[in-house]
mmCIF file of C-alpha atoms in Angstrom:
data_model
loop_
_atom_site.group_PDB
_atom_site.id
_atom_site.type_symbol
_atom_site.label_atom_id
_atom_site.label_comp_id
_atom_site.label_asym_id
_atom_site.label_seq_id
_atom_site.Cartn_x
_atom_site.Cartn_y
_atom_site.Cartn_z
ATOM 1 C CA UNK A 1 9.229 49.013 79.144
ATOM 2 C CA UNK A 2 9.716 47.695 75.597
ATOM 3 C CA UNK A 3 7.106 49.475 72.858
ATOM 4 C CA UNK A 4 5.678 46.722 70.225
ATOM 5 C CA UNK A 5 6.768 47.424 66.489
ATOM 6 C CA UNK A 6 4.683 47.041 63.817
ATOM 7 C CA UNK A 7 5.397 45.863 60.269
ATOM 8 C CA UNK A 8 8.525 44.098 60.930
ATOM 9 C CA UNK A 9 8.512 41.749 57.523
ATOM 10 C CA UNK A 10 11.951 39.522 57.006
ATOM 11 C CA UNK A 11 11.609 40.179 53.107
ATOM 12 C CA UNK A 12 11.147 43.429 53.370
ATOM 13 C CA UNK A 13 14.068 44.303 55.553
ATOM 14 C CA UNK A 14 16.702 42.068 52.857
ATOM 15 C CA UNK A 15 15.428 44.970 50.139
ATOM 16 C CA UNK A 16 16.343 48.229 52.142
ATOM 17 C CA UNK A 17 19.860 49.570 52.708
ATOM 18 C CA UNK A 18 20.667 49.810 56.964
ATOM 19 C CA UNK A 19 20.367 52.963 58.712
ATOM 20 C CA UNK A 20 22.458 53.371 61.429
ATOM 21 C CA UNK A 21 21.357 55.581 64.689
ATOM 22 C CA UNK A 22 24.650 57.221 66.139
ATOM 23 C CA UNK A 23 25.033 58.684 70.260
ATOM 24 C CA UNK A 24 27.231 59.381 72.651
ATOM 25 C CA UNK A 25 25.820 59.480 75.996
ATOM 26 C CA UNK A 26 27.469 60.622 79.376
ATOM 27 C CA UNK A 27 25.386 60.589 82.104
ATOM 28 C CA UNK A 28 22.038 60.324 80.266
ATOM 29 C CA UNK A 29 19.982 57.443 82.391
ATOM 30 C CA UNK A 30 16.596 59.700 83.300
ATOM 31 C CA UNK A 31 16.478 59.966 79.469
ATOM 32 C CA UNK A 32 17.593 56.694 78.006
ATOM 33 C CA UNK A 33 13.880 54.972 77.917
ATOM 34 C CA UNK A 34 12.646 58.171 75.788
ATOM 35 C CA UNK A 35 15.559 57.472 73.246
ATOM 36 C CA UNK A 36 15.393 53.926 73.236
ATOM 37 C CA UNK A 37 11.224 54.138 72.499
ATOM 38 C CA UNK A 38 11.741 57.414 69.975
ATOM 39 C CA UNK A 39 14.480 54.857 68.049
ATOM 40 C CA UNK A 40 11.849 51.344 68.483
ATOM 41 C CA UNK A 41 8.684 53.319 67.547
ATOM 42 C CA UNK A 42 10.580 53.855 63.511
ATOM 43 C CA UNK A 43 9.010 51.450 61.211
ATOM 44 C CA UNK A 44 12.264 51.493 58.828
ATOM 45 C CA UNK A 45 14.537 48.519 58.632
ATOM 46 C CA UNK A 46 16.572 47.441 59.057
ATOM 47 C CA UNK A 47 18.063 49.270 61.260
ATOM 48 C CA UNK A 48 20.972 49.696 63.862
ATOM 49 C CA UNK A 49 22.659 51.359 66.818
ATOM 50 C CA UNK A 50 26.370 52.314 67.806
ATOM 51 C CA UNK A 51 26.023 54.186 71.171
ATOM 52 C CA UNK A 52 29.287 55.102 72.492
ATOM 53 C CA UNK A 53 29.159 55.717 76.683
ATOM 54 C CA UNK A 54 31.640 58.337 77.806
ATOM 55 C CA UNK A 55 32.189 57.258 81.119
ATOM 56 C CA UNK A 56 29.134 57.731 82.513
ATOM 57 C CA UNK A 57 28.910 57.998 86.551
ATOM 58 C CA UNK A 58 25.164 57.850 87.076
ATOM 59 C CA UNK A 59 22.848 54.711 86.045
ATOM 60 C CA UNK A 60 23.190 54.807 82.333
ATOM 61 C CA UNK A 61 24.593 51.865 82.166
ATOM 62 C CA UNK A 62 22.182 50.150 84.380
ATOM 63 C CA UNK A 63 19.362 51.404 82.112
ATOM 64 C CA UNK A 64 21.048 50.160 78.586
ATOM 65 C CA UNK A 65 20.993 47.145 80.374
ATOM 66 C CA UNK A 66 17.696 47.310 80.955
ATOM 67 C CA UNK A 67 16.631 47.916 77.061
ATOM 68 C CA UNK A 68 18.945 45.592 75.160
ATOM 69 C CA UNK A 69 16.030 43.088 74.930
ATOM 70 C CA UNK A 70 13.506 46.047 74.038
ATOM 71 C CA UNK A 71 15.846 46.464 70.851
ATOM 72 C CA UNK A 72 16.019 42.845 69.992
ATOM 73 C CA UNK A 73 12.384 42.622 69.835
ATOM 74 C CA UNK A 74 12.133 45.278 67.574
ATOM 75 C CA UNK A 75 14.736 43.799 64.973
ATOM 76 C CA UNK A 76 16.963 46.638 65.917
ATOM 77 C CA UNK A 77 20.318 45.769 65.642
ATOM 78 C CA UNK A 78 22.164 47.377 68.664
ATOM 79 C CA UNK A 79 25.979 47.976 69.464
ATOM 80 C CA UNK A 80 27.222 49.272 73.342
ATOM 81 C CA UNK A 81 30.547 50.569 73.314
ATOM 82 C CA UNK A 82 31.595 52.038 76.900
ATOM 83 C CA UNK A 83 34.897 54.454 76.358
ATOM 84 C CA UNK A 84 38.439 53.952 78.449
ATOM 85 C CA UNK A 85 38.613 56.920 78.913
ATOM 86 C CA UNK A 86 36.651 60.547 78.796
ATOM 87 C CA UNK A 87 36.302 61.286 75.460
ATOM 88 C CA UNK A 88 34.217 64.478 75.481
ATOM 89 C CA UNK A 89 31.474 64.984 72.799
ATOM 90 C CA UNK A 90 33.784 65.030 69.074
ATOM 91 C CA UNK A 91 35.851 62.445 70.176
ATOM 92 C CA UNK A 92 33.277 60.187 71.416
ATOM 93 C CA UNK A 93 31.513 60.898 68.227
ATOM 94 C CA UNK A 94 34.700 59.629 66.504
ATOM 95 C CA UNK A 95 34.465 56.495 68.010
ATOM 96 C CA UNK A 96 31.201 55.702 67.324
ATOM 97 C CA UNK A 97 31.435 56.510 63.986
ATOM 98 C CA UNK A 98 34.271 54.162 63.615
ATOM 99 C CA UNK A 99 32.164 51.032 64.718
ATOM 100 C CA UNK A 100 29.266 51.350 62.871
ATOM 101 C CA UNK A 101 28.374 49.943 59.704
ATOM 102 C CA UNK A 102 25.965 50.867 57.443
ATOM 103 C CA UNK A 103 24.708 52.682 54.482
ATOM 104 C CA UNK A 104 23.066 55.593 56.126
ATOM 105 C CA UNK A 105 23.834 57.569 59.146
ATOM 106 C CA UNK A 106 21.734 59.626 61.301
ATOM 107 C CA UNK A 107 22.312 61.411 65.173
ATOM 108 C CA UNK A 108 20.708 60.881 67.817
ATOM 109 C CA UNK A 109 21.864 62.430 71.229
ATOM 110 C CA UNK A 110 20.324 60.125 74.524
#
């Protein structure tokens, strides 16, 4: 499942600023492998996630699961943040926002 990553030097990643990957996801498990391999397949680092899930009723969780060690081989740091509550899109968006840290920011919807 995982997708090997190339060019993955320690010194290089201390000389780069972090980019940080932000989603919310509800209900997105048939297309959580595509994201996760479309975010492990980048060659910058380092680099990070903050994926909020919005309550999702269907296997996404199962699958984020299933790719926590696919983004730990690839030096990509990764944060899971599942909501109390249904946020809906700009809300969940708030809260991801909120826990990620970084220098830049980019979207990317699951």
């Amino acid at each position: 499942m995982c997708r090997k990553v190339y060019g993955t030097n320690q010194e290089e990643f201390k000389k780069v600023k972090k980019f940080v990957i932000l989603t919310a996801a509800y209900n997105s498990s048939k297309y959580i492998k595509k994201w996760a391999n479309s975010i492990i397949s980048q060659t910058y680092r380092p680099l990070g996630v903050v994926m909020v899930d919005d309550l999702s009723t269907d296997a996404t969780i199962s699958m984020i699961d299933k790719i926590k060690k696919c983004f730990k081989e690839a030096k990509v740091e990764f944060k899971y943040i599942r909501s109390l509550e249904r946020l809906y899109c700009g809300s969940a968006y708030k809260l991801v926002q909120e826990n990620a840290k970084g220098t830049y920011f980019g979207v990317l919807d699951s």
